[in-house]
mmCIF file of C-alpha atoms and ligand atoms in Angstrom:
data_model
loop_
_atom_site.group_PDB
_atom_site.id
_atom_site.type_symbol
_atom_site.label_atom_id
_atom_site.label_comp_id
_atom_site.label_asym_id
_atom_site.label_seq_id
_atom_site.Cartn_x
_atom_site.Cartn_y
_atom_site.Cartn_z
ATOM 1 C CA UNK A 1 0.000 0.000 0.000
ATOM 2 C CA UNK A 2 1.142 3.513 -0.800
ATOM 3 C CA UNK A 3 0.904 4.758 2.770
ATOM 4 C CA UNK A 4 -0.427 8.067 4.033
ATOM 5 C CA UNK A 5 2.095 9.872 6.232
ATOM 6 C CA UNK A 6 1.094 12.232 9.031
ATOM 7 C CA UNK A 7 2.711 15.014 7.001
ATOM 8 C CA UNK A 8 4.144 14.701 3.470
ATOM 9 C CA UNK A 9 7.085 17.044 2.971
ATOM 10 C CA UNK A 10 8.072 15.370 -0.304
ATOM 11 C CA UNK A 11 4.704 16.165 -1.866
ATOM 12 C CA UNK A 12 5.091 19.807 -0.838
ATOM 13 C CA UNK A 13 8.643 20.018 -2.219
ATOM 14 C CA UNK A 14 7.464 18.817 -5.621
ATOM 15 C CA UNK A 15 5.116 21.830 -5.850
ATOM 16 C CA UNK A 16 7.888 24.412 -5.195
ATOM 17 C CA UNK A 17 10.989 22.516 -6.336
ATOM 18 C CA UNK A 18 12.296 24.991 -8.951
ATOM 19 C CA UNK A 19 12.111 28.003 -6.620
ATOM 20 C CA UNK A 20 13.649 26.120 -3.687
ATOM 21 C CA UNK A 21 16.464 24.693 -5.790
ATOM 22 C CA UNK A 22 17.225 28.133 -7.230
ATOM 23 C CA UNK A 23 17.262 29.773 -3.766
ATOM 24 C CA UNK A 24 19.500 27.121 -2.224
ATOM 25 C CA UNK A 25 21.899 27.208 -5.192
ATOM 26 C CA UNK A 26 22.062 31.002 -5.003
ATOM 27 C CA UNK A 27 22.976 31.031 -1.292
ATOM 28 C CA UNK A 28 25.643 28.398 -1.843
ATOM 29 C CA UNK A 29 27.062 30.274 -4.851
ATOM 30 C CA UNK A 30 27.204 33.466 -2.745
ATOM 31 C CA UNK A 31 28.593 31.530 0.261
ATOM 32 C CA UNK A 32 26.575 33.939 2.409
ATOM 33 C CA UNK A 33 25.619 31.334 4.989
ATOM 34 C CA UNK A 34 25.193 33.505 8.094
ATOM 35 C CA UNK A 35 23.294 36.788 8.222
ATOM 36 C CA UNK A 36 23.173 39.009 5.154
ATOM 37 C CA UNK A 37 20.350 40.351 3.052
ATOM 38 C CA UNK A 38 18.487 37.065 2.584
ATOM 39 C CA UNK A 39 18.037 36.682 6.330
ATOM 40 C CA UNK A 40 16.882 40.278 6.624
ATOM 41 C CA UNK A 41 14.523 39.890 3.675
ATOM 42 C CA UNK A 42 12.816 36.904 5.263
ATOM 43 C CA UNK A 43 12.593 38.584 8.675
ATOM 44 C CA UNK A 44 10.931 41.620 7.082
ATOM 45 C CA UNK A 45 8.552 39.519 5.011
ATOM 46 C CA UNK A 46 7.506 37.442 8.020
ATOM 47 C CA UNK A 47 7.020 40.581 10.137
ATOM 48 C CA UNK A 48 4.725 41.978 7.472
ATOM 49 C CA UNK A 49 2.822 38.697 7.193
ATOM 50 C CA UNK A 50 2.440 38.425 10.940
ATOM 51 C CA UNK A 51 1.459 42.079 11.304
ATOM 52 C CA UNK A 52 4.203 42.985 13.785
ATOM 53 C CA UNK A 53 7.024 45.519 13.706
ATOM 54 C CA UNK A 54 9.945 43.174 14.379
ATOM 55 C CA UNK A 55 10.921 39.594 13.617
ATOM 56 C CA UNK A 56 14.247 38.133 14.743
ATOM 57 C CA UNK A 57 15.219 34.804 13.167
ATOM 58 C CA UNK A 58 16.742 32.314 15.600
ATOM 59 C CA UNK A 59 18.059 28.750 15.638
ATOM 60 C CA UNK A 60 14.826 26.901 16.550
ATOM 61 C CA UNK A 61 11.432 27.307 18.169
ATOM 62 C CA UNK A 62 12.984 26.237 21.451
ATOM 63 C CA UNK A 63 15.642 28.947 21.083
ATOM 64 C CA UNK A 64 12.868 31.454 20.331
ATOM 65 C CA UNK A 65 11.146 30.614 23.635
ATOM 66 C CA UNK A 66 14.428 30.655 25.541
ATOM 67 C CA UNK A 67 15.577 33.971 24.060
ATOM 68 C CA UNK A 68 12.144 35.579 24.513
ATOM 69 C CA UNK A 69 12.210 34.726 28.218
ATOM 70 C CA UNK A 70 15.839 35.914 28.464
ATOM 71 C CA UNK A 71 14.983 39.159 26.665
ATOM 72 C CA UNK A 72 12.214 39.719 29.216
ATOM 73 C CA UNK A 73 14.768 39.226 31.981
ATOM 74 C CA UNK A 74 13.152 36.061 33.338
ATOM 75 C CA UNK A 75 15.372 33.883 35.520
ATOM 76 C CA UNK A 76 15.738 32.075 38.851
ATOM 77 C CA UNK A 77 12.962 32.837 41.329
ATOM 78 C CA UNK A 78 10.480 33.784 38.597
ATOM 79 C CA UNK A 79 7.402 31.704 37.828
ATOM 80 C CA UNK A 80 6.056 31.199 34.328
ATOM 81 C CA UNK A 81 2.535 29.862 33.850
ATOM 82 C CA UNK A 82 1.969 27.498 30.937
ATOM 83 C CA UNK A 83 -0.171 24.459 30.193
ATOM 84 C CA UNK A 84 0.205 20.770 31.000
ATOM 85 C CA UNK A 85 -0.552 19.659 27.436
ATOM 86 C CA UNK A 86 2.171 20.954 25.143
ATOM 87 C CA UNK A 87 5.369 19.865 23.456
ATOM 88 C CA UNK A 88 8.181 19.508 25.992
ATOM 89 C CA UNK A 89 10.117 22.482 24.553
ATOM 90 C CA UNK A 90 7.664 24.982 26.044
ATOM 91 C CA UNK A 91 8.619 23.917 29.554
ATOM 92 C CA UNK A 92 12.216 23.171 28.631
ATOM 93 C CA UNK A 93 12.767 26.849 27.747
ATOM 94 C CA UNK A 94 11.368 27.932 31.126
ATOM 95 C CA UNK A 95 13.746 25.490 32.838
ATOM 96 C CA UNK A 96 16.669 26.629 30.664
ATOM 97 C CA UNK A 97 16.409 30.238 31.905
ATOM 98 C CA UNK A 98 16.319 28.920 35.466
ATOM 99 C CA UNK A 99 12.711 29.941 36.105
ATOM 100 C CA UNK A 100 9.958 27.772 37.600
ATOM 101 C CA UNK A 101 7.252 26.370 35.315
ATOM 102 C CA UNK A 102 3.743 26.465 36.790
ATOM 103 C CA UNK A 103 1.178 24.362 34.923
ATOM 104 C CA UNK A 104 -2.542 24.797 34.422
ATOM 105 C CA UNK A 105 -4.985 22.366 32.854
ATOM 106 C CA UNK A 106 -6.563 22.679 29.417
ATOM 107 C CA UNK A 107 -10.032 23.352 28.068
ATOM 108 C CA UNK A 108 -11.163 19.862 26.968
ATOM 109 C CA UNK A 109 -12.835 21.252 23.826
ATOM 110 C CA UNK A 110 -10.002 23.303 22.328
ATOM 111 C CA UNK A 111 -7.044 21.720 24.193
ATOM 112 C CA UNK A 112 -5.762 25.247 24.842
ATOM 113 C CA UNK A 113 -5.003 26.752 28.256
ATOM 114 C CA UNK A 114 -8.164 27.047 30.357
ATOM 115 C CA UNK A 115 -8.292 30.763 31.222
ATOM 116 C CA UNK A 116 -10.525 30.091 34.235
ATOM 117 C CA UNK A 117 -7.601 28.347 35.951
ATOM 118 C CA UNK A 118 -4.938 31.000 35.469
ATOM 119 C CA UNK A 119 -5.675 33.350 38.342
ATOM 120 C CA UNK A 120 -5.462 30.583 40.945
ATOM 121 C CA UNK A 121 -1.950 29.777 39.663
ATOM 122 C CA UNK A 122 -0.666 33.354 40.053
ATOM 123 C CA UNK A 123 1.652 34.069 43.001
ATOM 124 C CA UNK A 124 3.877 37.005 43.937
ATOM 125 C CA UNK A 125 6.666 35.310 41.923
ATOM 126 C CA UNK A 126 4.662 35.037 38.692
ATOM 127 C CA UNK A 127 6.163 37.076 35.846
ATOM 128 C CA UNK A 128 4.873 35.566 32.614
ATOM 129 C CA UNK A 129 1.877 33.751 31.167
ATOM 130 C CA UNK A 130 3.000 31.502 28.309
ATOM 131 C CA UNK A 131 -0.033 30.159 26.391
ATOM 132 C CA UNK A 132 0.485 27.669 23.566
ATOM 133 C CA UNK A 133 -1.608 28.035 20.411
ATOM 134 C CA UNK A 134 -1.998 24.281 20.358
ATOM 135 C CA UNK A 135 -2.690 22.357 17.139
ATOM 136 C CA UNK A 136 -2.830 25.701 15.276
ATOM 137 C CA UNK A 137 -5.693 27.333 17.175
ATOM 138 C CA UNK A 138 -4.990 30.608 18.990
ATOM 139 C CA UNK A 139 -5.446 30.373 22.765
ATOM 140 C CA UNK A 140 -8.207 32.518 24.355
ATOM 141 C CA UNK A 141 -5.936 35.569 24.170
ATOM 142 C CA UNK A 142 -8.607 38.164 24.936
ATOM 143 C CA UNK A 143 -9.142 36.571 28.361
ATOM 144 C CA UNK A 144 -5.449 35.871 28.891
ATOM 145 C CA UNK A 145 -4.450 39.476 28.104
ATOM 146 C CA UNK A 146 -7.106 40.775 30.473
ATOM 147 C CA UNK A 147 -5.715 38.635 33.302
ATOM 148 C CA UNK A 148 -2.124 39.580 32.428
ATOM 149 C CA UNK A 149 -2.922 43.308 32.500
ATOM 150 C CA UNK A 150 -4.780 42.995 35.787
ATOM 151 C CA UNK A 151 -1.791 41.285 37.446
ATOM 152 C CA UNK A 152 0.911 43.187 35.549
ATOM 153 C CA UNK A 153 2.331 40.080 33.868
ATOM 154 C CA UNK A 154 4.146 39.663 30.559
ATOM 155 C CA UNK A 155 2.719 37.367 27.886
ATOM 156 C CA UNK A 156 4.843 35.131 25.658
ATOM 157 C CA UNK A 157 2.919 33.285 22.940
ATOM 158 C CA UNK A 158 4.148 29.832 21.930
ATOM 159 C CA UNK A 159 3.116 30.120 18.282
ATOM 160 C CA UNK A 160 5.179 27.158 17.067
ATOM 161 C CA UNK A 161 2.043 25.505 15.655
ATOM 162 C CA UNK A 162 0.103 28.599 14.629
ATOM 163 C CA UNK A 163 1.710 30.486 11.692
ATOM 164 C CA UNK A 164 -1.158 32.432 10.129
ATOM 165 C CA UNK A 165 -3.829 31.477 12.672
ATOM 166 C CA UNK A 166 -6.208 34.238 13.739
ATOM 167 C CA UNK A 167 -8.508 35.062 16.604
ATOM 168 C CA UNK A 168 -10.933 37.969 16.110
ATOM 169 C CA UNK A 169 -8.839 39.035 13.124
ATOM 170 C CA UNK A 170 -5.562 39.176 15.069
ATOM 171 C CA UNK A 171 -2.591 36.910 14.520
ATOM 172 C CA UNK A 172 -0.146 35.464 16.998
ATOM 173 C CA UNK A 173 2.326 38.075 18.128
ATOM 174 C CA UNK A 174 -0.235 40.865 17.948
ATOM 175 C CA UNK A 175 -1.599 39.860 21.350
ATOM 176 C CA UNK A 176 1.230 39.321 23.784
ATOM 177 C CA UNK A 177 4.584 41.000 24.393
ATOM 178 C CA UNK A 178 6.426 38.550 22.174
ATOM 179 C CA UNK A 179 5.526 35.470 20.119
ATOM 180 C CA UNK A 180 7.759 32.500 19.390
ATOM 181 C CA UNK A 181 7.691 30.538 16.140
ATOM 182 C CA UNK A 182 9.282 27.248 15.126
ATOM 183 C CA UNK A 183 10.272 26.494 11.550
ATOM 184 C CA UNK A 184 10.891 22.803 12.283
ATOM 185 C CA UNK A 185 10.349 21.067 8.903
ATOM 186 C CA UNK A 186 6.918 19.648 9.752
ATOM 187 C CA UNK A 187 5.450 22.932 11.011
ATOM 188 C CA UNK A 188 2.960 24.860 8.832
ATOM 189 C CA UNK A 189 5.872 27.057 7.744
ATOM 190 C CA UNK A 190 8.859 24.727 7.890
ATOM 191 C CA UNK A 191 12.517 25.135 6.969
ATOM 192 C CA UNK A 192 14.791 22.382 5.600
ATOM 193 C CA UNK A 193 16.404 21.982 8.991
ATOM 194 C CA UNK A 194 15.963 23.738 12.323
ATOM 195 C CA UNK A 195 14.823 27.336 12.581
ATOM 196 C CA UNK A 196 12.674 29.705 14.581
ATOM 197 C CA UNK A 197 11.804 33.353 15.166
ATOM 198 C CA UNK A 198 10.492 35.789 17.722
ATOM 199 C CA UNK A 199 7.934 38.393 16.688
ATOM 200 C CA UNK A 200 7.138 41.520 18.663
ATOM 201 C CA UNK A 201 6.020 45.136 18.458
ATOM 202 C CA UNK A 202 8.456 46.070 21.238
ATOM 203 C CA UNK A 203 11.646 47.608 19.815
ATOM 204 C CA UNK A 204 13.600 47.038 23.020
ATOM 205 C CA UNK A 205 12.681 43.342 23.225
ATOM 206 C CA UNK A 206 13.555 42.847 19.553
ATOM 207 C CA UNK A 207 16.939 44.473 20.083
ATOM 208 C CA UNK A 208 17.691 42.291 23.098
ATOM 209 C CA UNK A 209 16.759 39.159 21.168
ATOM 210 C CA UNK A 210 18.986 40.282 18.302
ATOM 211 C CA UNK A 211 21.974 40.733 20.613
ATOM 212 C CA UNK A 212 21.323 37.546 22.582
ATOM 213 C CA UNK A 213 21.125 35.358 19.447
ATOM 214 C CA UNK A 214 24.558 36.499 18.262
ATOM 215 C CA UNK A 215 27.096 36.235 21.098
ATOM 216 C CA UNK A 216 25.833 39.303 22.927
ATOM 217 C CA UNK A 217 27.064 41.432 20.077
ATOM 218 C CA UNK A 218 25.496 44.252 18.131
ATOM 219 C CA UNK A 219 28.571 45.330 16.226
ATOM 220 C CA UNK A 220 31.261 42.876 15.203
ATOM 221 C CA UNK A 221 33.736 41.845 17.929
ATOM 222 C CA UNK A 222 32.132 44.063 20.569
ATOM 223 C CA UNK A 223 30.341 41.810 23.068
ATOM 224 C CA UNK A 224 28.162 43.789 25.433
ATOM 225 C CA UNK A 225 26.864 40.733 27.264
ATOM 226 C CA UNK A 226 27.416 36.982 27.264
ATOM 227 C CA UNK A 227 24.924 35.740 24.683
ATOM 228 C CA UNK A 228 24.285 32.624 22.636
ATOM 229 C CA UNK A 229 24.877 31.253 19.170
ATOM 230 C CA UNK A 230 21.248 30.908 18.083
ATOM 231 C CA UNK A 231 20.936 32.509 14.661
ATOM 232 C CA UNK A 232 18.610 31.481 11.858
ATOM 233 C CA UNK A 233 21.020 30.444 9.116
ATOM 234 C CA UNK A 234 20.690 32.035 5.708
ATOM 235 C CA UNK A 235 19.977 28.832 3.771
ATOM 236 C CA UNK A 236 16.955 28.262 6.013
ATOM 237 C CA UNK A 237 15.867 31.900 5.646
ATOM 238 C CA UNK A 238 16.034 31.559 1.854
ATOM 239 C CA UNK A 239 13.916 28.374 1.934
ATOM 240 C CA UNK A 240 11.404 30.075 4.240
ATOM 241 C CA UNK A 241 11.230 33.132 1.971
ATOM 242 C CA UNK A 242 10.255 30.873 -0.937
ATOM 243 C CA UNK A 243 7.618 29.127 1.165
ATOM 244 C CA UNK A 244 6.049 32.145 2.899
ATOM 245 C CA UNK A 245 3.925 33.314 -0.076
ATOM 246 C CA UNK A 246 2.360 29.815 -0.142
ATOM 247 C CA UNK A 247 1.482 29.733 3.559
ATOM 248 C CA UNK A 248 -2.035 31.181 3.305
ATOM 249 C CA UNK A 249 -2.914 28.754 0.522
ATOM 250 C CA UNK A 250 -1.531 25.789 2.445
ATOM 251 C CA UNK A 251 -3.384 26.851 5.591
ATOM 252 C CA UNK A 252 -6.635 27.256 3.640
ATOM 253 C CA UNK A 253 -6.122 23.771 2.199
ATOM 254 C CA UNK A 254 -5.555 22.364 5.697
ATOM 255 C CA UNK A 255 -8.817 23.979 6.818
ATOM 256 C CA UNK A 256 -10.613 22.348 3.879
ATOM 257 C CA UNK A 257 -9.173 18.941 4.795
ATOM 258 C CA UNK A 258 -10.260 19.460 8.403
ATOM 259 C CA UNK A 259 -13.808 20.293 7.274
ATOM 260 C CA UNK A 260 -13.854 17.188 5.058
ATOM 261 C CA UNK A 261 -12.751 14.972 7.959
ATOM 262 C CA UNK A 262 -15.301 16.624 10.287
ATOM 263 C CA UNK A 263 -18.125 15.778 7.897
ATOM 264 C CA UNK A 264 -16.898 12.246 7.185
ATOM 265 C CA UNK A 265 -16.407 11.429 10.871
ATOM 266 C CA UNK A 266 -19.520 13.043 12.297
ATOM 267 C CA UNK A 267 -21.536 9.820 12.562
ATOM 268 C CA UNK A 268 -18.727 7.569 13.787
ATOM 269 C CA UNK A 269 -19.797 6.706 17.327
ATOM 270 C CA UNK A 270 -17.613 8.169 20.045
ATOM 271 C CA UNK A 271 -15.338 10.174 17.744
ATOM 272 C CA UNK A 272 -15.011 13.835 18.762
ATOM 273 C CA UNK A 273 -13.807 16.172 16.006
ATOM 274 C CA UNK A 274 -12.023 19.499 16.659
ATOM 275 C CA UNK A 275 -13.930 22.474 18.058
ATOM 276 C CA UNK A 276 -13.231 25.958 16.691
ATOM 277 C CA UNK A 277 -13.684 28.664 19.320
ATOM 278 C CA UNK A 278 -15.819 31.660 18.367
ATOM 279 C CA UNK A 279 -13.912 34.149 16.221
ATOM 280 C CA UNK A 280 -11.084 31.656 15.754
ATOM 281 C CA UNK A 281 -9.490 30.662 12.441
ATOM 282 C CA UNK A 282 -7.201 27.721 13.247
ATOM 283 C CA UNK A 283 -4.568 26.501 10.777
ATOM 284 C CA UNK A 284 -4.696 22.796 11.715
ATOM 285 C CA UNK A 285 -1.029 22.109 12.298
ATOM 286 C CA UNK A 286 -2.518 18.989 13.881
ATOM 287 C CA UNK A 287 -5.944 17.502 13.155
ATOM 288 C CA UNK A 288 -6.694 15.949 16.532
ATOM 289 C CA UNK A 289 -9.754 13.803 17.294
ATOM 290 C CA UNK A 290 -10.761 11.852 20.353
ATOM 291 C CA UNK A 291 -11.495 8.186 19.807
ATOM 292 C CA UNK A 292 -13.446 5.769 21.997
ATOM 293 C CA UNK A 293 -12.031 2.521 23.359
ATOM 294 C CA UNK A 294 -8.420 1.416 23.122
ATOM 295 C CA UNK A 295 -6.710 4.372 21.458
ATOM 296 C CA UNK A 296 -3.288 2.720 21.330
ATOM 297 C CA UNK A 297 -4.728 -0.332 19.569
ATOM 298 C CA UNK A 298 -6.547 1.904 17.083
ATOM 299 C CA UNK A 299 -3.388 3.830 16.353
ATOM 300 C CA UNK A 300 -1.427 0.611 15.893
ATOM 301 C CA UNK A 301 -4.025 -0.737 13.454
ATOM 302 C CA UNK A 302 -3.892 2.492 11.437
ATOM 303 C CA UNK A 303 -0.093 2.449 11.439
ATOM 304 C CA UNK A 304 -0.121 -1.206 10.325
ATOM 305 C CA UNK A 305 -2.287 -0.153 7.393
ATOM 306 C CA UNK A 306 0.255 2.498 6.411
ATOM 307 C CA UNK A 307 -1.597 5.459 7.923
ATOM 308 C CA UNK A 308 0.620 7.815 9.918
ATOM 309 C CA UNK A 309 -1.642 8.494 12.894
ATOM 310 C CA UNK A 310 0.151 10.176 15.827
ATOM 311 C CA UNK A 311 -0.426 11.377 19.392
ATOM 312 C CA UNK A 312 0.221 14.972 20.480
ATOM 313 C CA UNK A 313 1.146 14.329 23.230
ATOM 314 C CA UNK A 314 1.117 10.882 24.823
ATOM 315 C CA UNK A 315 2.808 11.940 28.089
ATOM 316 C CA UNK A 316 1.655 15.206 29.722
ATOM 317 C CA UNK A 317 4.352 17.621 30.894
ATOM 318 C CA UNK A 318 3.734 16.948 34.593
ATOM 319 C CA UNK A 319 4.441 13.229 34.105
ATOM 320 C CA UNK A 320 7.639 13.648 32.080
ATOM 321 C CA UNK A 321 10.706 12.093 33.736
ATOM 322 C CA UNK A 322 12.883 15.091 32.792
ATOM 323 C CA UNK A 323 10.932 17.383 35.123
ATOM 324 C CA UNK A 324 10.066 14.854 37.837
ATOM 325 C CA UNK A 325 11.952 17.087 40.289
ATOM 326 C CA UNK A 326 9.060 19.549 40.146
ATOM 327 C CA UNK A 327 6.948 17.206 42.263
ATOM 328 C CA UNK A 328 3.883 17.105 40.044
ATOM 329 C CA UNK A 329 1.706 14.030 40.504
ATOM 330 C CA UNK A 330 -0.687 11.976 38.421
ATOM 331 C CA UNK A 331 -4.243 13.259 38.713
ATOM 332 C CA UNK A 332 -3.192 16.895 39.045
ATOM 333 C CA UNK A 333 -4.317 17.958 35.559
ATOM 334 C CA UNK A 334 -7.269 15.673 34.795
ATOM 335 C CA UNK A 335 -8.334 17.191 31.451
ATOM 336 C CA UNK A 336 -4.799 16.946 30.112
ATOM 337 C CA UNK A 337 -4.533 13.344 31.319
ATOM 338 C CA UNK A 338 -7.913 12.385 29.854
ATOM 339 C CA UNK A 339 -6.921 13.948 26.525
ATOM 340 C CA UNK A 340 -3.570 12.143 26.508
ATOM 341 C CA UNK A 341 -5.410 8.833 26.713
ATOM 342 C CA UNK A 342 -7.956 9.419 23.944
ATOM 343 C CA UNK A 343 -6.473 11.825 21.376
ATOM 344 C CA UNK A 344 -5.341 10.740 17.924
ATOM 345 C CA UNK A 345 -3.803 12.966 15.232
ATOM 346 C CA UNK A 346 -4.779 12.099 11.662
ATOM 347 C CA UNK A 347 -2.718 12.891 8.544
ATOM 348 C CA UNK A 348 -3.151 16.501 7.442
ATOM 349 C CA UNK A 349 -1.275 18.569 4.845
ATOM 350 C CA UNK A 350 -2.195 20.699 1.849
ATOM 351 C CA UNK A 351 -1.544 17.960 -0.737
ATOM 352 C CA UNK A 352 -3.666 15.317 1.031
ATOM 353 C CA UNK A 353 -6.323 14.001 -1.401
ATOM 354 C CA UNK A 354 -9.958 13.124 -0.764
ATOM 355 C CA UNK A 355 -9.187 9.526 -1.682
ATOM 356 C CA UNK A 356 -6.499 9.462 1.028
ATOM 357 C CA UNK A 357 -8.851 10.994 3.584
ATOM 358 C CA UNK A 358 -11.540 8.484 2.625
ATOM 359 C CA UNK A 359 -9.027 5.714 3.281
ATOM 360 C CA UNK A 360 -8.130 7.177 6.682
ATOM 361 C CA UNK A 361 -11.799 7.518 7.639
ATOM 362 C CA UNK A 362 -12.634 4.006 6.422
ATOM 363 C CA UNK A 363 -9.799 2.509 8.439
ATOM 364 C CA UNK A 364 -10.738 4.462 11.568
ATOM 365 C CA UNK A 365 -14.408 3.539 11.150
ATOM 366 C CA UNK A 366 -13.500 -0.141 10.913
ATOM 367 C CA UNK A 367 -11.408 0.062 14.084
ATOM 368 C CA UNK A 368 -14.292 1.591 16.011
ATOM 369 C CA UNK A 369 -17.386 -0.013 14.519
ATOM 370 C CA UNK A 370 -16.045 -3.560 14.296
ATOM 371 C CA UNK A 371 -15.123 -4.508 17.832
ATOM 372 C CA UNK A 372 -12.050 -6.678 18.136
ATOM 373 C CA UNK A 373 -13.243 -10.280 18.644
HETATM 374 C C1 LIG B 401 7.697 22.478 17.705
HETATM 375 C C2 LIG B 401 7.340 23.144 18.967
HETATM 376 C C3 LIG B 401 8.289 23.818 19.753
HETATM 377 C C4 LIG B 401 9.772 23.740 19.502
HETATM 378 O O1 LIG B 401 10.198 24.094 18.255
HETATM 379 P P1 LIG B 401 11.593 23.522 17.718
HETATM 380 O O2 LIG B 401 11.802 24.323 16.470
HETATM 381 O O3 LIG B 401 11.444 22.082 17.468
HETATM 382 O O4 LIG B 401 12.633 23.836 18.731
HETATM 383 C C5 LIG B 401 7.848 24.501 20.867
HETATM 384 N N1 LIG B 401 6.564 24.516 21.220
HETATM 385 C C6 LIG B 401 5.621 23.855 20.517
HETATM 386 C C7 LIG B 401 4.207 23.912 20.963
HETATM 387 C C8 LIG B 401 5.983 23.135 19.370
HETATM 388 O O5 LIG B 401 5.040 22.475 18.690
#
């Protein structure tokens, strides 16, 4: 069988091959691998797309989160509130700056941070709220900003899954103090290697990120502070510049695929399809459903049939061995735990065909409607 991957980067490459090949060849011919006008051109284009004043390209989405927190001056003794259901990097960055991650549970419908739980998590040490626009849907930023203003907190948006997503007509990075993007290859806007960016309207924050990413230096060989080596390399910037004009089209296609799945799955007993919050235009980085019964067995059956079903994420943050020192216990974040046991991500990408989606739906239907003897 042909197989239907979770995301098909080869299919995407075939649609933009000539432009990508030309861009990569040009950078290599120029040997302008670090910095230069191609990096600047992409940063400016992405700032315009995102509707913010400044974009600073960095080495990865994780570096973006780390440098954003650093630029805000967050460190030991500070608490950062984020959610229990996210990719590990969100919490890793908080740990890397020496701050303390404080988790809240998720809204079981959207999987985003539950804003009703934030205020109870705020202490005198809280400095930042760090919502994740999970699966490509913007978190309830109107509520989150209201709470942040009331308590005088900074807001960092983890936008790694949400390039182009909107809530009430506003994109990520237009809400909080600074937004962090990943250009990991499988993201909605993905490089051909690692990459990331911070986006902000705050000139001072942008300048600090710029200095921090490049050895604490603003002008060559003058190092004002001890920084990091976390630049977005120029080959990646050139690839991203080719891809950016396609992003809206790819996102629209993902939304169409999501709608097709929603319709096809609506009468499968026990399957819960994604919920779009009011005013929200998600970009479906992940198309996540809940399935009844033995989720792991269902996933295995799909995988055996060549369908790349995944789980985002199987182990909640508070149960990860790497942060066991934080003393979180099982049962603490029940909605996150319940989700982790029943969620299943189905293949989604712009080039996915209706025939492929029909095959995915048929296979899933068979897993659920025909009980295992
Ligand atoms: C991918 C991702 C990151 C990390 O990005 P990298 O580029 O892989 O470092 C952070 N947060 C979330 C929610 C992500 O999905």
